[in-house]
PDB file of C-alpha atoms (C1' of nucleotides) in Angstrom:
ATOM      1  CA  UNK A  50      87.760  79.331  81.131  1.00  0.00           C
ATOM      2  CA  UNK A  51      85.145  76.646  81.639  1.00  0.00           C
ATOM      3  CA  UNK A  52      82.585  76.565  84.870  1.00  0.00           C
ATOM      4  CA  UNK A  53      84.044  74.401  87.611  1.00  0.00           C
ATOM      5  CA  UNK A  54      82.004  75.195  90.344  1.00  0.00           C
ATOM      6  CA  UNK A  55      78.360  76.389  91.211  1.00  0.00           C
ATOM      7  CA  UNK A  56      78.754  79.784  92.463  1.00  0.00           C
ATOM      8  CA  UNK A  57      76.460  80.666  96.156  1.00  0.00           C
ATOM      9  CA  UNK A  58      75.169  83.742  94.614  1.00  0.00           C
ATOM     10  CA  UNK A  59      73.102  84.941  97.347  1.00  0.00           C
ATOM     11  CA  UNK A  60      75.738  85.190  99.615  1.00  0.00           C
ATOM     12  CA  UNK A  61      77.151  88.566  98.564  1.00  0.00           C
ATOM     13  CA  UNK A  62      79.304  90.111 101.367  1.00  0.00           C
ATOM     14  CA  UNK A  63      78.608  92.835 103.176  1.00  0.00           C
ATOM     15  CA  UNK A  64      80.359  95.185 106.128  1.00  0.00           C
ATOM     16  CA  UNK A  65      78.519  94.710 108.971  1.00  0.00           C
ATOM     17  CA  UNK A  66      77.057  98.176 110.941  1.00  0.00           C
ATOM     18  CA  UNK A  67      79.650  98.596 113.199  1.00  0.00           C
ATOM     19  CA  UNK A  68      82.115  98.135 109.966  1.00  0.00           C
ATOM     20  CA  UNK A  69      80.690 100.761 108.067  1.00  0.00           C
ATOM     21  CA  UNK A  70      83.292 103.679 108.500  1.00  0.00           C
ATOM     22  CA  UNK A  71      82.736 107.535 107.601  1.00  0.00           C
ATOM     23  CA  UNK A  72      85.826 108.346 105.408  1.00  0.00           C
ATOM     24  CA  UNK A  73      84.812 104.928 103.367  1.00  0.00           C
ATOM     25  CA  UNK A  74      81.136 106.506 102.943  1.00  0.00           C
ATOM     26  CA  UNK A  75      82.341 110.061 102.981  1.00  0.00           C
ATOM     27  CA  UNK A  76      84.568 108.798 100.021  1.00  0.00           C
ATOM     28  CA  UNK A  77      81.942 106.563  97.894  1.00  0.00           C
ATOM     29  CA  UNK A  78      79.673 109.609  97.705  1.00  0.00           C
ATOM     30  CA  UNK A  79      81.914 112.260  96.870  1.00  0.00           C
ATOM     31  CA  UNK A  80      81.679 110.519  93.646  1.00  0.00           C
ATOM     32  CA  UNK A  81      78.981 111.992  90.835  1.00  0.00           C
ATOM     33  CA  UNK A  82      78.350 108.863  89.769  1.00  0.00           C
ATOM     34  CA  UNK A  83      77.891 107.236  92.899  1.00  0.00           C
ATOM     35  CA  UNK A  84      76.101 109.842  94.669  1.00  0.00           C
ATOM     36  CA  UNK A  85      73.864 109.932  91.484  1.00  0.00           C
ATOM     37  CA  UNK A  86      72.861 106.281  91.878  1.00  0.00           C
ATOM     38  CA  UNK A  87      72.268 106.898  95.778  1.00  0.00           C
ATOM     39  CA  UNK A  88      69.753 109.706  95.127  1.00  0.00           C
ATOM     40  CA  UNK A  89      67.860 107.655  92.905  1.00  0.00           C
ATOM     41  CA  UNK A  90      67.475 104.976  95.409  1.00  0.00           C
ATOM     42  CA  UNK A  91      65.736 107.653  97.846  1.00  0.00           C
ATOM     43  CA  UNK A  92      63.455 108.536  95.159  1.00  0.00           C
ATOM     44  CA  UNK A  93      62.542 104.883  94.032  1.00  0.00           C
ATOM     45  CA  UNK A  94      63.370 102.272  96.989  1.00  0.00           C
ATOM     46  CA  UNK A  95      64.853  99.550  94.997  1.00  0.00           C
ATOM     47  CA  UNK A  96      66.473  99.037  91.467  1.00  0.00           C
ATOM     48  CA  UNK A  97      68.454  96.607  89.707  1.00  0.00           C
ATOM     49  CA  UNK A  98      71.986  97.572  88.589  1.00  0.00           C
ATOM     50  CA  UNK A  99      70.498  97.878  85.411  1.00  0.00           C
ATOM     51  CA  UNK A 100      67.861  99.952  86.282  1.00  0.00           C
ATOM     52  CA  UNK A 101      69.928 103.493  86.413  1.00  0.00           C
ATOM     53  CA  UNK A 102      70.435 106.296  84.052  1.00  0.00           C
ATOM     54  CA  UNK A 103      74.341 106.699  84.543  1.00  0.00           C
ATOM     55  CA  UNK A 104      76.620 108.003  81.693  1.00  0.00           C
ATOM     56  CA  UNK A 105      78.997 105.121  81.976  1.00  0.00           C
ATOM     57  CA  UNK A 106      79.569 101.567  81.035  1.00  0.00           C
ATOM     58  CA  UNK A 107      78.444  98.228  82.294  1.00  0.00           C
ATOM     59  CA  UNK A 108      81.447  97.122  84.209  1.00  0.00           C
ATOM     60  CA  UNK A 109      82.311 100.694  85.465  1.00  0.00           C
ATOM     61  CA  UNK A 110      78.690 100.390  86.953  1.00  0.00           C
ATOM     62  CA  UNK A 111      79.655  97.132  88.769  1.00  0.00           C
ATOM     63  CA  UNK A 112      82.996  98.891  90.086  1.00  0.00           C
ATOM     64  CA  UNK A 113      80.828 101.690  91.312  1.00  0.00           C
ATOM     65  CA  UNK A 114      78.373  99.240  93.291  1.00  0.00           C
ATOM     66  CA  UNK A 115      80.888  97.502  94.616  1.00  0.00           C
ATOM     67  CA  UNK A 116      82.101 100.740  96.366  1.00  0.00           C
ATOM     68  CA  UNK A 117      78.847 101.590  97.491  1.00  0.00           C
ATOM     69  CA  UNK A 118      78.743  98.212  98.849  1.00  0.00           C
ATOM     70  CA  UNK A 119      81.555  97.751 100.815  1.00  0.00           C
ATOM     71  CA  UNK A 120      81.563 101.062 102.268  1.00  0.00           C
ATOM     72  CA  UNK A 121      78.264  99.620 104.242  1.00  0.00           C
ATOM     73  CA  UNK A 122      75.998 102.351 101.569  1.00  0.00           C
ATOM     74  CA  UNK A 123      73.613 100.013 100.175  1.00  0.00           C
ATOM     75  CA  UNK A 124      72.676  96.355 100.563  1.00  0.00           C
ATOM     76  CA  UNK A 125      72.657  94.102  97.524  1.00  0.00           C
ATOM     77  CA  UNK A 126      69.992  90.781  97.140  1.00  0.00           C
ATOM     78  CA  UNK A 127      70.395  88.116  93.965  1.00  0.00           C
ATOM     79  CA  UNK A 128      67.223  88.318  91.956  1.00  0.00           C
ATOM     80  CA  UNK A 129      67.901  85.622  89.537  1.00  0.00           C
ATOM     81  CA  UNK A 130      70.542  87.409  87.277  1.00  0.00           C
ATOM     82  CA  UNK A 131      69.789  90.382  88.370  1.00  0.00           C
ATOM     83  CA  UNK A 132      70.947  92.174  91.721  1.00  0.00           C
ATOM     84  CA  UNK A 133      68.181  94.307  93.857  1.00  0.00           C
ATOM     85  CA  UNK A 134      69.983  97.972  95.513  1.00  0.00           C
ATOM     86  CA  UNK A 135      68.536  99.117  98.354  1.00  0.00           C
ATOM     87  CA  UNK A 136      70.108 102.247 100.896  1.00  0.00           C
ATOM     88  CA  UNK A 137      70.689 100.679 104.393  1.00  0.00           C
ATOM     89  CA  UNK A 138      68.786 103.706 105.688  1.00  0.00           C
ATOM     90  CA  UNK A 139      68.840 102.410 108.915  1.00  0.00           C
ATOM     91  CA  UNK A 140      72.003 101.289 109.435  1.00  0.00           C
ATOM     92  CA  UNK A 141      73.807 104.472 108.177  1.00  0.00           C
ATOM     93  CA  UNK A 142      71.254 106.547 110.787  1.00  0.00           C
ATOM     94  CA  UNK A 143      72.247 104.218 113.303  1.00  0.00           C
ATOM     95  CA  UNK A 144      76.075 104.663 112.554  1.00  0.00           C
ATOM     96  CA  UNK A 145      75.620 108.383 111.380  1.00  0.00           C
ATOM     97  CA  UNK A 146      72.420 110.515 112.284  1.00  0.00           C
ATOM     98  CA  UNK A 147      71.077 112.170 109.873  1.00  0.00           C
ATOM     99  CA  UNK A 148      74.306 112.654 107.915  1.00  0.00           C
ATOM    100  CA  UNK A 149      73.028 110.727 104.503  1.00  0.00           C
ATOM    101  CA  UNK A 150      69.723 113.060 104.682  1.00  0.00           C
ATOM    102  CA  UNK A 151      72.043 116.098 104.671  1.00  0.00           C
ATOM    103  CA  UNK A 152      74.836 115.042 101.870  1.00  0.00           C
ATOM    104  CA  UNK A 153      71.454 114.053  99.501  1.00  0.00           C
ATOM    105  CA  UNK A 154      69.584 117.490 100.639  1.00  0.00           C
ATOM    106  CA  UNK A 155      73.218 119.099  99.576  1.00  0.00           C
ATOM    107  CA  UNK A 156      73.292 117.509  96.345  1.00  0.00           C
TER     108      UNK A 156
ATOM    109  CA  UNK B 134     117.638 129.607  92.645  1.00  0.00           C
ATOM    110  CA  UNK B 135     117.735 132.876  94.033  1.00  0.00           C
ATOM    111  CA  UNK B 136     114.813 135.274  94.511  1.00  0.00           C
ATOM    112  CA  UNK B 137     113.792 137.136  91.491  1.00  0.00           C
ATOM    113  CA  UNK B 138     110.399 139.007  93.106  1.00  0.00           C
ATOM    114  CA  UNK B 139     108.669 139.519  96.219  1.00  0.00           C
ATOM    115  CA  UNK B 140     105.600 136.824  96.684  1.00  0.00           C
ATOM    116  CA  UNK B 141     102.376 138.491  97.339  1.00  0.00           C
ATOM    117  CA  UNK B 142     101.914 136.427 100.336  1.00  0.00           C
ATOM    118  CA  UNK B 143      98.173 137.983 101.015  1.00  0.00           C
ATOM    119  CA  UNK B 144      96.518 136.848  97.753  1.00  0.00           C
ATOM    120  CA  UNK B 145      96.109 132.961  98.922  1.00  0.00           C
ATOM    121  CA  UNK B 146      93.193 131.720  95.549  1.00  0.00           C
ATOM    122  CA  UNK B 147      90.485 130.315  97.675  1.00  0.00           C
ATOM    123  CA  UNK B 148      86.995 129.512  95.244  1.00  0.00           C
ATOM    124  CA  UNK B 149      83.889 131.425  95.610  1.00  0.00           C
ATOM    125  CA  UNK B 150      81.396 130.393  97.678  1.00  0.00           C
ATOM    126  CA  UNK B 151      78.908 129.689  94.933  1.00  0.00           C
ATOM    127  CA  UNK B 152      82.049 127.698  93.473  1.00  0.00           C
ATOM    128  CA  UNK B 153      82.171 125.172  96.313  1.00  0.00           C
ATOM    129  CA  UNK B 154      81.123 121.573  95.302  1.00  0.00           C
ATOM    130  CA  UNK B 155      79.597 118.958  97.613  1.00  0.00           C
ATOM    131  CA  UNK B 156      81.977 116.263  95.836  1.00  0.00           C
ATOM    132  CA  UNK B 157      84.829 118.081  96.744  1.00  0.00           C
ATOM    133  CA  UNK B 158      83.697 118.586  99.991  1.00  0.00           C
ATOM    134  CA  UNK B 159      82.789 115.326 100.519  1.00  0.00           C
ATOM    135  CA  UNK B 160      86.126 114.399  99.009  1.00  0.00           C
ATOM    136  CA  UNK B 161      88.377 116.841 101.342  1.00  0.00           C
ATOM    137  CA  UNK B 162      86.833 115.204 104.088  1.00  0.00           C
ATOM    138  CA  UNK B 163      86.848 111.178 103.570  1.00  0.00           C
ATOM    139  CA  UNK B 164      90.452 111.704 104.350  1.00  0.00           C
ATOM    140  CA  UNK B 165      91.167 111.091 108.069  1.00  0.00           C
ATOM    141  CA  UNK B 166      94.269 113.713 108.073  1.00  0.00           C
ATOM    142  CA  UNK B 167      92.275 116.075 107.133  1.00  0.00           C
ATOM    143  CA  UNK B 168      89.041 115.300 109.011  1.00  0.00           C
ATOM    144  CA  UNK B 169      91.187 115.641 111.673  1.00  0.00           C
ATOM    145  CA  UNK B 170      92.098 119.249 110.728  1.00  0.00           C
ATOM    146  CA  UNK B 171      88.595 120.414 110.464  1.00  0.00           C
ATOM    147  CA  UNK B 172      87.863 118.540 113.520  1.00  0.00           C
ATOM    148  CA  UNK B 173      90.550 120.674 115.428  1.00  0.00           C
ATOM    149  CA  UNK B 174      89.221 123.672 113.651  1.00  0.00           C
ATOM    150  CA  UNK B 175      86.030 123.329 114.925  1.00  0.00           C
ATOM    151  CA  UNK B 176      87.345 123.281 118.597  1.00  0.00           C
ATOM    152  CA  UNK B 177      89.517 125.679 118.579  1.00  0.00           C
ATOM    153  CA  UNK B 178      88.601 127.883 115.799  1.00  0.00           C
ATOM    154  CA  UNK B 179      92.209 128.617 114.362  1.00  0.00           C
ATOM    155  CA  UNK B 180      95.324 126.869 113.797  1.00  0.00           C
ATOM    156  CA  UNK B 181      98.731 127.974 111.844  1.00  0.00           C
ATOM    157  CA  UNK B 182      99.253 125.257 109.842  1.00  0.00           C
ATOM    158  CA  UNK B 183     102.109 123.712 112.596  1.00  0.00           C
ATOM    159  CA  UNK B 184      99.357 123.792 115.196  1.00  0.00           C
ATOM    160  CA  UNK B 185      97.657 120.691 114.172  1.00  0.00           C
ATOM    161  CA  UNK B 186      99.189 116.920 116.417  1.00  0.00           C
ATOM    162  CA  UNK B 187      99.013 115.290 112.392  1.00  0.00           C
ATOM    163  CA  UNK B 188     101.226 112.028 112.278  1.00  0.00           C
ATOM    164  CA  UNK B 189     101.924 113.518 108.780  1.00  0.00           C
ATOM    165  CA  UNK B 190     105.616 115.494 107.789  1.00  0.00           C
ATOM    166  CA  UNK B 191     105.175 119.096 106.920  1.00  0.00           C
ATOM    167  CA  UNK B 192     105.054 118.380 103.064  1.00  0.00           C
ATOM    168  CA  UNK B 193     102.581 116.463 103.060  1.00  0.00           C
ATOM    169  CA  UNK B 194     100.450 118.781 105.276  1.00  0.00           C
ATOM    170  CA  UNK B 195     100.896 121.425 102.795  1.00  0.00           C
ATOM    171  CA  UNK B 196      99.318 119.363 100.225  1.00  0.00           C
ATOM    172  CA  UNK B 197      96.262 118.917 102.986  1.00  0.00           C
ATOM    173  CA  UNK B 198      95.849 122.327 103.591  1.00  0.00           C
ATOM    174  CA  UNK B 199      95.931 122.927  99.839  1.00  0.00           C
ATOM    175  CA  UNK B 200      93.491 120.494  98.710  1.00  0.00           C
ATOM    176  CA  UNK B 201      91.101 121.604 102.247  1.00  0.00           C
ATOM    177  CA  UNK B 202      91.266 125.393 101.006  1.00  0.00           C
ATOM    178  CA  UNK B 203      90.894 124.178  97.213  1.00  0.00           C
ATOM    179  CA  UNK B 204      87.731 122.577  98.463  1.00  0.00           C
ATOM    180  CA  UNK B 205      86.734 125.709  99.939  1.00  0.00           C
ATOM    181  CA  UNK B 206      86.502 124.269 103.244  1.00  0.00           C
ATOM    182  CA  UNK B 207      89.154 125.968 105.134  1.00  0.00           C
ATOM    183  CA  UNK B 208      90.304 129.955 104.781  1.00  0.00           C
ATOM    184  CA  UNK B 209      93.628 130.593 105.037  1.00  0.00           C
ATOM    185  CA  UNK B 210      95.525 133.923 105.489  1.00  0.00           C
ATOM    186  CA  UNK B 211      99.267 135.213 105.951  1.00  0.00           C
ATOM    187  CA  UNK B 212     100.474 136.059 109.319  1.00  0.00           C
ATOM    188  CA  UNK B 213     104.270 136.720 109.096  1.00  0.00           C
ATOM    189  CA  UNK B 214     105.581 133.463 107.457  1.00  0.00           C
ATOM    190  CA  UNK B 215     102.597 131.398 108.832  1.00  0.00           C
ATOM    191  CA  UNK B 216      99.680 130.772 107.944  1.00  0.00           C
ATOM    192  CA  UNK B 217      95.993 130.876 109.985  1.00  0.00           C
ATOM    193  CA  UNK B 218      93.425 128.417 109.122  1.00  0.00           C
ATOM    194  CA  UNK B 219      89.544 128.938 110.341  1.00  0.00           C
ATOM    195  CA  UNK B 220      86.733 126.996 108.892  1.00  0.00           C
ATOM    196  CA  UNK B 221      84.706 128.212 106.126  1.00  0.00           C
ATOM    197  CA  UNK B 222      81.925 127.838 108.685  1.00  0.00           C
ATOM    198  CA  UNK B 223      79.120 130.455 106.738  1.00  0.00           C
ATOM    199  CA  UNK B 224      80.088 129.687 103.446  1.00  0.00           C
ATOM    200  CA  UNK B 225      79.706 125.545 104.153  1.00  0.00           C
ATOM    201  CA  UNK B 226      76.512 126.360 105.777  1.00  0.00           C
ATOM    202  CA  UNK B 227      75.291 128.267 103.338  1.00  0.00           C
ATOM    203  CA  UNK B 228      75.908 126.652 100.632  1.00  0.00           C
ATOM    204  CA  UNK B 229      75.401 123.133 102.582  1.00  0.00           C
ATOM    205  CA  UNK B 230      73.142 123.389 105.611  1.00  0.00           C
ATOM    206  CA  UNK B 231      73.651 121.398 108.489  1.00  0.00           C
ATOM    207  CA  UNK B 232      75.767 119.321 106.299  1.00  0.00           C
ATOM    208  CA  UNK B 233      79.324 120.005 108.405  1.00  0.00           C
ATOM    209  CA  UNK B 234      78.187 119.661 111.703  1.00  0.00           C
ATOM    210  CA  UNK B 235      76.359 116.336 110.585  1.00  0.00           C
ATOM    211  CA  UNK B 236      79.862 114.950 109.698  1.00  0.00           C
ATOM    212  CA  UNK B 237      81.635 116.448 112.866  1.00  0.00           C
ATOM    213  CA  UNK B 238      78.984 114.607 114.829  1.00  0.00           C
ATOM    214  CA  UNK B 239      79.761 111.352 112.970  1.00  0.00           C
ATOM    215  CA  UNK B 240      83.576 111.601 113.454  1.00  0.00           C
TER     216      UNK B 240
ATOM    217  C1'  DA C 245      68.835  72.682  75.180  1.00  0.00           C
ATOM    218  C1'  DC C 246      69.127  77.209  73.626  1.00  0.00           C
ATOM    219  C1'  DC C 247      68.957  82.088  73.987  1.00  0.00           C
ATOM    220  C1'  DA C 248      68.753  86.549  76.096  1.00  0.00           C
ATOM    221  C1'  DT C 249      69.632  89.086  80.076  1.00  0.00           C
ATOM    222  C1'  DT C 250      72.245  90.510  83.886  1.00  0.00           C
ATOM    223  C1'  DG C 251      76.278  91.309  86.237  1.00  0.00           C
ATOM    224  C1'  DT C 252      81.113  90.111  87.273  1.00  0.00           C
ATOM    225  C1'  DA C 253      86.246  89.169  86.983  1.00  0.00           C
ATOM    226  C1'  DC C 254      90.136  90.340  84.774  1.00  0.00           C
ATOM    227  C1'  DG C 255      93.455  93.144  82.748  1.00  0.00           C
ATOM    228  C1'  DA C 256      94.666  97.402  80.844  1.00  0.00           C
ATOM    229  C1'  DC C 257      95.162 102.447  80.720  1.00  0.00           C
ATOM    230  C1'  DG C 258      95.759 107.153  82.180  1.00  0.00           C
ATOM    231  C1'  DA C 259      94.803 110.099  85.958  1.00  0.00           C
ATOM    232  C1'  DT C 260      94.734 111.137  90.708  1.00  0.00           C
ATOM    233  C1'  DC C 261      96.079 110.500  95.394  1.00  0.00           C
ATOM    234  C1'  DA C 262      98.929 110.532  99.666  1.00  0.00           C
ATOM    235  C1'  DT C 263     103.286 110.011 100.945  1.00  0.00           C
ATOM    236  C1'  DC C 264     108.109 111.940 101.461  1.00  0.00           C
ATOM    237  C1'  DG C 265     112.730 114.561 101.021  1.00  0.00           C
ATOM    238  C1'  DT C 266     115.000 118.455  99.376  1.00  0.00           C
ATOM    239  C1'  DA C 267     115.759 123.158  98.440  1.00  0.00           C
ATOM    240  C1'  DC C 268     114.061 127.436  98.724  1.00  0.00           C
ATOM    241  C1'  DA C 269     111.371 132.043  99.890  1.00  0.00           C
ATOM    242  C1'  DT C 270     109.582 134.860 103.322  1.00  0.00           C
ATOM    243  C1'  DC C 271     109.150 136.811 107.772  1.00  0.00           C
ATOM    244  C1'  DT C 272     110.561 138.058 112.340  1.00  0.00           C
ATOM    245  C1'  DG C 273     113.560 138.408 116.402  1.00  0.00           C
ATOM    246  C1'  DC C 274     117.990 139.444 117.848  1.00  0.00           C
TER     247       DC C 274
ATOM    248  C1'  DG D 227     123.045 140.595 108.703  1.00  0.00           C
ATOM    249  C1'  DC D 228     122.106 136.244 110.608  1.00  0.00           C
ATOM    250  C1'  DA D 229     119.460 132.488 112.434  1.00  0.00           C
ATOM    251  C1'  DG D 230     115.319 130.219 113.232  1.00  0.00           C
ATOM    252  C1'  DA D 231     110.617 129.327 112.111  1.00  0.00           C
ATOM    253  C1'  DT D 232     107.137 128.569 108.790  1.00  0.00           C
ATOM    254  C1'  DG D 233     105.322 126.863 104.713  1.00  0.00           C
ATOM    255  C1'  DT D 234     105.744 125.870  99.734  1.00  0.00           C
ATOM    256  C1'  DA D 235     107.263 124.050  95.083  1.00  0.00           C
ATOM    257  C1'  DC D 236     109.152 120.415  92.938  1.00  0.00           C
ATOM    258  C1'  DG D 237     109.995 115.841  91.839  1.00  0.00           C
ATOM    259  C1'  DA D 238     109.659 111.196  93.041  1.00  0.00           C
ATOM    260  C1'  DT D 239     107.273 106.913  94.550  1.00  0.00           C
ATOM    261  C1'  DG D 240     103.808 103.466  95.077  1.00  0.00           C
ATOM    262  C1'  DA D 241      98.980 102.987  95.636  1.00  0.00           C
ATOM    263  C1'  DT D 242      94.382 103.946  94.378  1.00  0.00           C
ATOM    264  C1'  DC D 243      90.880 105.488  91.305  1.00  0.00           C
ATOM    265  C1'  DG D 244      87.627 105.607  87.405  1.00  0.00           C
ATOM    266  C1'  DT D 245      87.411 104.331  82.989  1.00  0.00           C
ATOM    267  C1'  DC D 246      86.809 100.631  79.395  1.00  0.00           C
ATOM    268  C1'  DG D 247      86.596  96.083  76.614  1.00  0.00           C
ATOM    269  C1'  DT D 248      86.427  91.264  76.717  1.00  0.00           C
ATOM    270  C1'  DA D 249      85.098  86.843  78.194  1.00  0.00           C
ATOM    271  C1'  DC D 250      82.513  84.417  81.145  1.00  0.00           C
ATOM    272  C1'  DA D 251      78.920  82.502  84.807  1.00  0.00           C
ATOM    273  C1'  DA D 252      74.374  82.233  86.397  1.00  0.00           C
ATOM    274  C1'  DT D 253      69.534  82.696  85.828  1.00  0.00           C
ATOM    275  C1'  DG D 254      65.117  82.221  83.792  1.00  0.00           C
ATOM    276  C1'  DG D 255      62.032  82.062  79.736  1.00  0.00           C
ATOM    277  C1'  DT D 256      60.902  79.478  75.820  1.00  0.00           C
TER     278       DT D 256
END
DNA sequence: ACCATTGTACGACGATCATCGTACATCTGC
DNA sequence: GCAGATGTACGATGATCGTCGTACAATGGT
């Protein structure tokens, strides 16, 4: 299909804090690949999708972020083509103290 | 069919505790039926498996309680033709401190 | 304007999940 | 021995999951 449309690319949705639900988080991490990517973002801050040593392919990594995502996890910016991860540390301490400290300390 | 043996009702397979895995863990519990269980657990310490105010039938409990004590995050053992659940409590805090009360506190 | 890079949408596939009803085994009280 | 209680195995269903390949859009460098 052909372009039709300029696509807002910065405005990438997100759950807001009092969205972000336990059994949605409790879910996205119980995945290796997912909590794999998480632990890397306490290490290093930020990466781009790109930017992670996971065993899997491309679009499999996009299905994996968009979990993360919408289960409130981590927070996605537009960086030209790229897309900057970052852990909403504060909003999943806010929602649930200490609990993301304990699942990476337990990994 | 009709009963060919006698069940050994005590040996229930529950995994070692060096056999638990956080992703199963994690998994068992991003399930609200069954956060619920361990939730009630931690109250009230036991619970036959009819015990538990779950807006689930009794089949699909059983397949709870299976994949809880597959996860190694309940115990299970025969009493008559029920069976009493308690909380891996040592085991989950051995092998994941501080981990289970972090989610109980986030329910 | 072209090219490379990045990431996504879509559709497909096989596996897993959570649900249920049914039939049955086991145990215990009477 | 029978009845009731408890819980499971089995099979079924529809939904979800994690995987992948393909085609494409958007961005930025040249």
């Amino acid at each position: 299909m052909t372009a039709t449309a300029t696509q807002v690319t910065e405005d990438i949705a997100h759950p807001k804090r009092d969205q972000i639900e336990l059994g949605a988080v409790l879910h996205a991490l119980s995945d290796p690949v997912r909590l794999r990517i998480v632990a890397t973002l306490i290490a290093d801050g930020e990466h781009t999708c790109g930017g992670f040593d996971v065993p899997v392919t491309k679009s499999t990594c996009t299905h994996h972020f968009k979990i993360l995502r919408e289960a409130g996890v981590i927070h996605q910016r537009p960086q030209g083509t790229a897309r900057v991860n970052t852990l909403r540390r504060d909003d999943l301490e806010a929602r649930f103290p200490g609990l993301l400290d304990k699942i990476l300390q337990s990994a």
